């Protein structure tokens, strides 16, 4: 595992280098997409939706960067094996290397986004926005788990990749990113991402309402998703290369 | 020692690969299978060099990939004593937006080398490739021949120095000039000398005749013949006519 992680980190470094090379803004391009989404949703909420949401700026920022990370990471991890099938078919290399390298790239981008958001929140008087970073390890493990399951699925059914892209678009509307959630509604109650967003927000601007129960739920969801996905992936590992041949 | 015992390999034929309708139909209709290897048996002892010949699509690469652990056999056993090094003539994983230097690190990493090990080999790679003037130039400005040179050199110099079992699957690829081809062949021959057992799949029959102690001829996934190089290469040449 140590060897896989080392290789993944190296490949992730060169992937980022290739993306940033020849651009003037480099890393800042990553922040542009969530920033545009933030601006659109901020405008929609202020001008179209009537009710008030307390601490709306950090509420929206945390929601946007968390959903953005989920969509980017899962979509890219999903195609990790298919995109690298030629290497997998010509070298003895663990397919996990490509999954983790894409995951690390997405994670680095997300941490960068989170740091920028923390600085912006400080400017608006939310000095503890950086505490959001404490939820990132659990949330990242959950995202990796979902990505690994999707990766196996995409080698079995190619249509899954297209289907996932559509589902990701729906996510922007079925998660309480720019509106308030009613916990009794089943859309939120059975959506694991909601619990992470909820905890992320509480850490960033409502620290006194953070409960141990919510921490435990997030921890258990991330562990469960990661280990179930490892089990599925390990069972399908050798079939993956042959399926996409 | 290598012992290949009744090895067969079956692939699922994906004619319209992986569509949702196909997935649903899997429950109703039988899948179409393709038998890439059928009951292959042979043994190799220390010091032997096996050449593998056959037409394109005959199953040579599938056999070599099974021996190197990239693929698993559907039936049969593969017993290999020692570390296997697989070198293929098809080079993937290079990033055209990055420089030659960066790509050396990428290929080295894909070949299981640490950064320190790549640092030790990088000077040799640069000198051997003879394209040192382009070290920090992105690959999209390279000609295809230069990319082949870089890929082959990096692959050769990031191999373990004394491989126990060396598998060369069309290792030279194409697009090289004669000067560099001879130079690369000499380097490959050094590796062959230091390896305990070597297996070479190639369409260069003269090269195999000079190098190998045994030839395996595969046709349509079946071992048509195995034995003395001169006799088998002669039969194969006549078969091709």
mmCIF file of C-alpha atoms in Angstrom, chain B residues 35-189:
data_model
loop_
_atom_site.group_PDB
_atom_site.id
_atom_site.type_symbol
_atom_site.label_atom_id
_atom_site.label_comp_id
_atom_site.label_asym_id
_atom_site.label_seq_id
_atom_site.Cartn_x
_atom_site.Cartn_y
_atom_site.Cartn_z
ATOM 1 C CA UNK B 35 -10.213 -18.512 -26.660
ATOM 2 C CA UNK B 36 -6.918 -16.627 -26.991
ATOM 3 C CA UNK B 37 -4.769 -19.501 -25.675
ATOM 4 C CA UNK B 38 -5.542 -23.203 -25.760
ATOM 5 C CA UNK B 39 -3.766 -25.681 -23.534
ATOM 6 C CA UNK B 40 -0.190 -24.334 -23.673
ATOM 7 C CA UNK B 41 2.511 -26.489 -22.027
ATOM 8 C CA UNK B 42 6.264 -25.977 -21.794
ATOM 9 C CA UNK B 43 9.165 -25.749 -19.369
ATOM 10 C CA UNK B 44 12.209 -23.510 -19.316
ATOM 11 C CA UNK B 45 15.350 -24.010 -17.285
ATOM 12 C CA UNK B 46 18.051 -21.557 -16.236
ATOM 13 C CA UNK B 47 20.169 -20.355 -19.179
ATOM 14 C CA UNK B 48 17.457 -20.945 -21.787
ATOM 15 C CA UNK B 49 16.219 -18.257 -24.179
ATOM 16 C CA UNK B 50 12.799 -18.905 -25.681
ATOM 17 C CA UNK B 51 11.632 -17.155 -28.836
ATOM 18 C CA UNK B 52 7.885 -16.895 -29.398
ATOM 19 C CA UNK B 53 6.670 -16.579 -32.972
ATOM 20 C CA UNK B 54 3.280 -16.403 -34.628
ATOM 21 C CA UNK B 55 1.088 -14.146 -36.719
ATOM 22 C CA UNK B 56 -0.514 -11.007 -35.278
ATOM 23 C CA UNK B 57 -3.322 -11.992 -32.924
ATOM 24 C CA UNK B 58 -2.046 -15.548 -32.504
ATOM 25 C CA UNK B 59 -1.765 -15.209 -28.696
ATOM 26 C CA UNK B 60 1.939 -14.377 -28.179
ATOM 27 C CA UNK B 61 1.370 -11.245 -26.110
ATOM 28 C CA UNK B 62 -1.421 -12.887 -24.111
ATOM 29 C CA UNK B 63 0.950 -15.707 -23.142
ATOM 30 C CA UNK B 64 3.710 -13.264 -22.175
ATOM 31 C CA UNK B 65 1.297 -11.128 -20.162
ATOM 32 C CA UNK B 66 0.104 -14.208 -18.287
ATOM 33 C CA UNK B 67 3.716 -15.120 -17.527
ATOM 34 C CA UNK B 68 4.433 -11.618 -16.273
ATOM 35 C CA UNK B 69 1.320 -11.523 -14.075
ATOM 36 C CA UNK B 70 -0.545 -8.782 -15.986
ATOM 37 C CA UNK B 71 -3.270 -11.275 -16.917
ATOM 38 C CA UNK B 72 -4.445 -14.391 -15.114
ATOM 39 C CA UNK B 73 -4.971 -17.684 -16.948
ATOM 40 C CA UNK B 74 -8.539 -18.962 -17.222
ATOM 41 C CA UNK B 75 -7.308 -22.537 -16.865
ATOM 42 C CA UNK B 76 -3.956 -24.109 -15.980
ATOM 43 C CA UNK B 77 -0.993 -23.128 -13.813
ATOM 44 C CA UNK B 78 2.024 -20.910 -14.213
ATOM 45 C CA UNK B 79 4.996 -21.665 -11.962
ATOM 46 C CA UNK B 80 7.783 -19.107 -12.094
ATOM 47 C CA UNK B 81 10.797 -19.035 -9.792
ATOM 48 C CA UNK B 82 12.198 -15.540 -9.729
ATOM 49 C CA UNK B 83 11.383 -11.902 -10.377
ATOM 50 C CA UNK B 84 9.809 -11.269 -13.782
ATOM 51 C CA UNK B 85 10.575 -8.146 -15.813
ATOM 52 C CA UNK B 86 8.222 -7.465 -18.736
ATOM 53 C CA UNK B 87 9.272 -5.051 -21.469
ATOM 54 C CA UNK B 88 6.743 -4.218 -24.128
ATOM 55 C CA UNK B 89 7.353 -2.329 -27.341
ATOM 56 C CA UNK B 90 4.282 -0.212 -26.761
ATOM 57 C CA UNK B 91 4.981 2.799 -24.664
ATOM 58 C CA UNK B 92 2.158 4.394 -22.766
ATOM 59 C CA UNK B 93 1.917 6.798 -19.888
ATOM 60 C CA UNK B 94 3.963 9.669 -21.294
ATOM 61 C CA UNK B 95 2.507 13.146 -21.015
ATOM 62 C CA UNK B 96 3.048 15.256 -24.122
ATOM 63 C CA UNK B 97 2.609 18.523 -22.216
ATOM 64 C CA UNK B 98 5.590 17.725 -20.005
ATOM 65 C CA UNK B 99 9.317 17.788 -20.728
ATOM 66 C CA UNK B 100 11.611 14.863 -21.438
ATOM 67 C CA UNK B 101 12.965 15.136 -17.874
ATOM 68 C CA UNK B 102 9.467 14.931 -16.328
ATOM 69 C CA UNK B 103 8.534 12.003 -18.559
ATOM 70 C CA UNK B 104 11.621 10.078 -17.450
ATOM 71 C CA UNK B 105 10.310 10.374 -13.880
ATOM 72 C CA UNK B 106 6.797 9.307 -14.951
ATOM 73 C CA UNK B 107 7.985 6.185 -16.832
ATOM 74 C CA UNK B 108 10.417 5.371 -14.026
ATOM 75 C CA UNK B 109 7.572 5.565 -11.505
ATOM 76 C CA UNK B 110 5.353 3.354 -13.674
ATOM 77 C CA UNK B 111 8.270 0.893 -13.806
ATOM 78 C CA UNK B 112 8.267 0.738 -9.980
ATOM 79 C CA UNK B 113 11.363 2.873 -9.381
ATOM 80 C CA UNK B 114 11.706 5.335 -6.531
ATOM 81 C CA UNK B 115 12.721 8.954 -7.143
ATOM 82 C CA UNK B 116 16.222 8.219 -5.806
ATOM 83 C CA UNK B 117 16.630 5.263 -8.176
ATOM 84 C CA UNK B 118 15.498 7.403 -11.126
ATOM 85 C CA UNK B 119 17.981 10.119 -10.073
ATOM 86 C CA UNK B 120 20.751 7.523 -10.288
ATOM 87 C CA UNK B 121 19.773 6.490 -13.838
ATOM 88 C CA UNK B 122 18.783 9.829 -15.347
ATOM 89 C CA UNK B 123 22.224 10.778 -16.668
ATOM 90 C CA UNK B 124 22.611 7.402 -18.394
ATOM 91 C CA UNK B 125 19.139 7.754 -19.941
ATOM 92 C CA UNK B 126 19.843 11.251 -21.242
ATOM 93 C CA UNK B 127 23.237 10.266 -22.701
ATOM 94 C CA UNK B 128 21.985 7.033 -24.256
ATOM 95 C CA UNK B 129 18.959 8.662 -25.907
ATOM 96 C CA UNK B 130 21.228 11.229 -27.650
ATOM 97 C CA UNK B 131 18.498 13.869 -27.395
ATOM 98 C CA UNK B 132 19.946 15.711 -24.395
ATOM 99 C CA UNK B 133 19.433 19.100 -26.068
ATOM 100 C CA UNK B 134 15.671 18.611 -25.656
ATOM 101 C CA UNK B 135 15.759 17.761 -21.963
ATOM 102 C CA UNK B 136 13.430 20.584 -20.921
ATOM 103 C CA UNK B 137 11.353 20.760 -24.086
ATOM 104 C CA UNK B 138 7.722 19.525 -23.931
ATOM 105 C CA UNK B 139 7.123 16.261 -25.757
ATOM 106 C CA UNK B 140 4.579 17.723 -28.163
ATOM 107 C CA UNK B 141 7.554 19.336 -29.906
ATOM 108 C CA UNK B 142 9.278 15.962 -30.367
ATOM 109 C CA UNK B 143 9.101 13.874 -33.545
ATOM 110 C CA UNK B 144 7.586 10.378 -33.191
ATOM 111 C CA UNK B 145 11.057 8.844 -33.601
ATOM 112 C CA UNK B 146 12.401 10.972 -30.732
ATOM 113 C CA UNK B 147 9.506 9.905 -28.515
ATOM 114 C CA UNK B 148 10.194 6.238 -29.320
ATOM 115 C CA UNK B 149 13.879 6.784 -28.482
ATOM 116 C CA UNK B 150 13.017 8.401 -25.176
ATOM 117 C CA UNK B 151 10.460 5.753 -24.239
ATOM 118 C CA UNK B 152 12.704 2.836 -25.166
ATOM 119 C CA UNK B 153 15.747 4.306 -23.384
ATOM 120 C CA UNK B 154 13.778 5.126 -20.245
ATOM 121 C CA UNK B 155 12.232 1.674 -20.191
ATOM 122 C CA UNK B 156 15.604 -0.030 -20.691
ATOM 123 C CA UNK B 157 17.437 1.974 -18.049
ATOM 124 C CA UNK B 158 14.723 1.675 -15.432
ATOM 125 C CA UNK B 159 14.825 -2.133 -15.517
ATOM 126 C CA UNK B 160 16.451 -4.040 -12.651
ATOM 127 C CA UNK B 161 20.176 -4.389 -13.503
ATOM 128 C CA UNK B 162 20.159 -8.207 -13.408
ATOM 129 C CA UNK B 163 16.630 -9.430 -14.093
ATOM 130 C CA UNK B 164 16.003 -13.066 -13.172
ATOM 131 C CA UNK B 165 13.361 -13.625 -15.835
ATOM 132 C CA UNK B 166 13.258 -11.193 -18.733
ATOM 133 C CA UNK B 167 10.238 -11.056 -21.040
ATOM 134 C CA UNK B 168 10.605 -8.966 -24.186
ATOM 135 C CA UNK B 169 7.362 -8.427 -26.073
ATOM 136 C CA UNK B 170 8.251 -6.762 -29.393
ATOM 137 C CA UNK B 171 10.523 -4.612 -27.250
ATOM 138 C CA UNK B 172 12.003 -2.518 -30.044
ATOM 139 C CA UNK B 173 8.692 -1.324 -31.417
ATOM 140 C CA UNK B 174 9.037 0.694 -34.625
ATOM 141 C CA UNK B 175 10.176 4.076 -35.918
ATOM 142 C CA UNK B 176 13.845 3.851 -34.897
ATOM 143 C CA UNK B 177 16.787 4.642 -37.181
ATOM 144 C CA UNK B 178 19.359 1.868 -37.812
ATOM 145 C CA UNK B 179 22.044 3.486 -35.629
ATOM 146 C CA UNK B 180 19.805 3.711 -32.578
ATOM 147 C CA UNK B 181 18.193 0.336 -33.261
ATOM 148 C CA UNK B 182 21.625 -1.386 -33.164
ATOM 149 C CA UNK B 183 22.579 0.526 -30.033
ATOM 150 C CA UNK B 184 19.324 -0.466 -28.311
ATOM 151 C CA UNK B 185 19.715 -4.084 -29.439
ATOM 152 C CA UNK B 186 23.185 -4.194 -27.866
ATOM 153 C CA UNK B 187 21.733 -2.912 -24.613
ATOM 154 C CA UNK B 188 18.929 -5.486 -24.765
ATOM 155 C CA UNK B 189 21.532 -8.220 -25.409
#
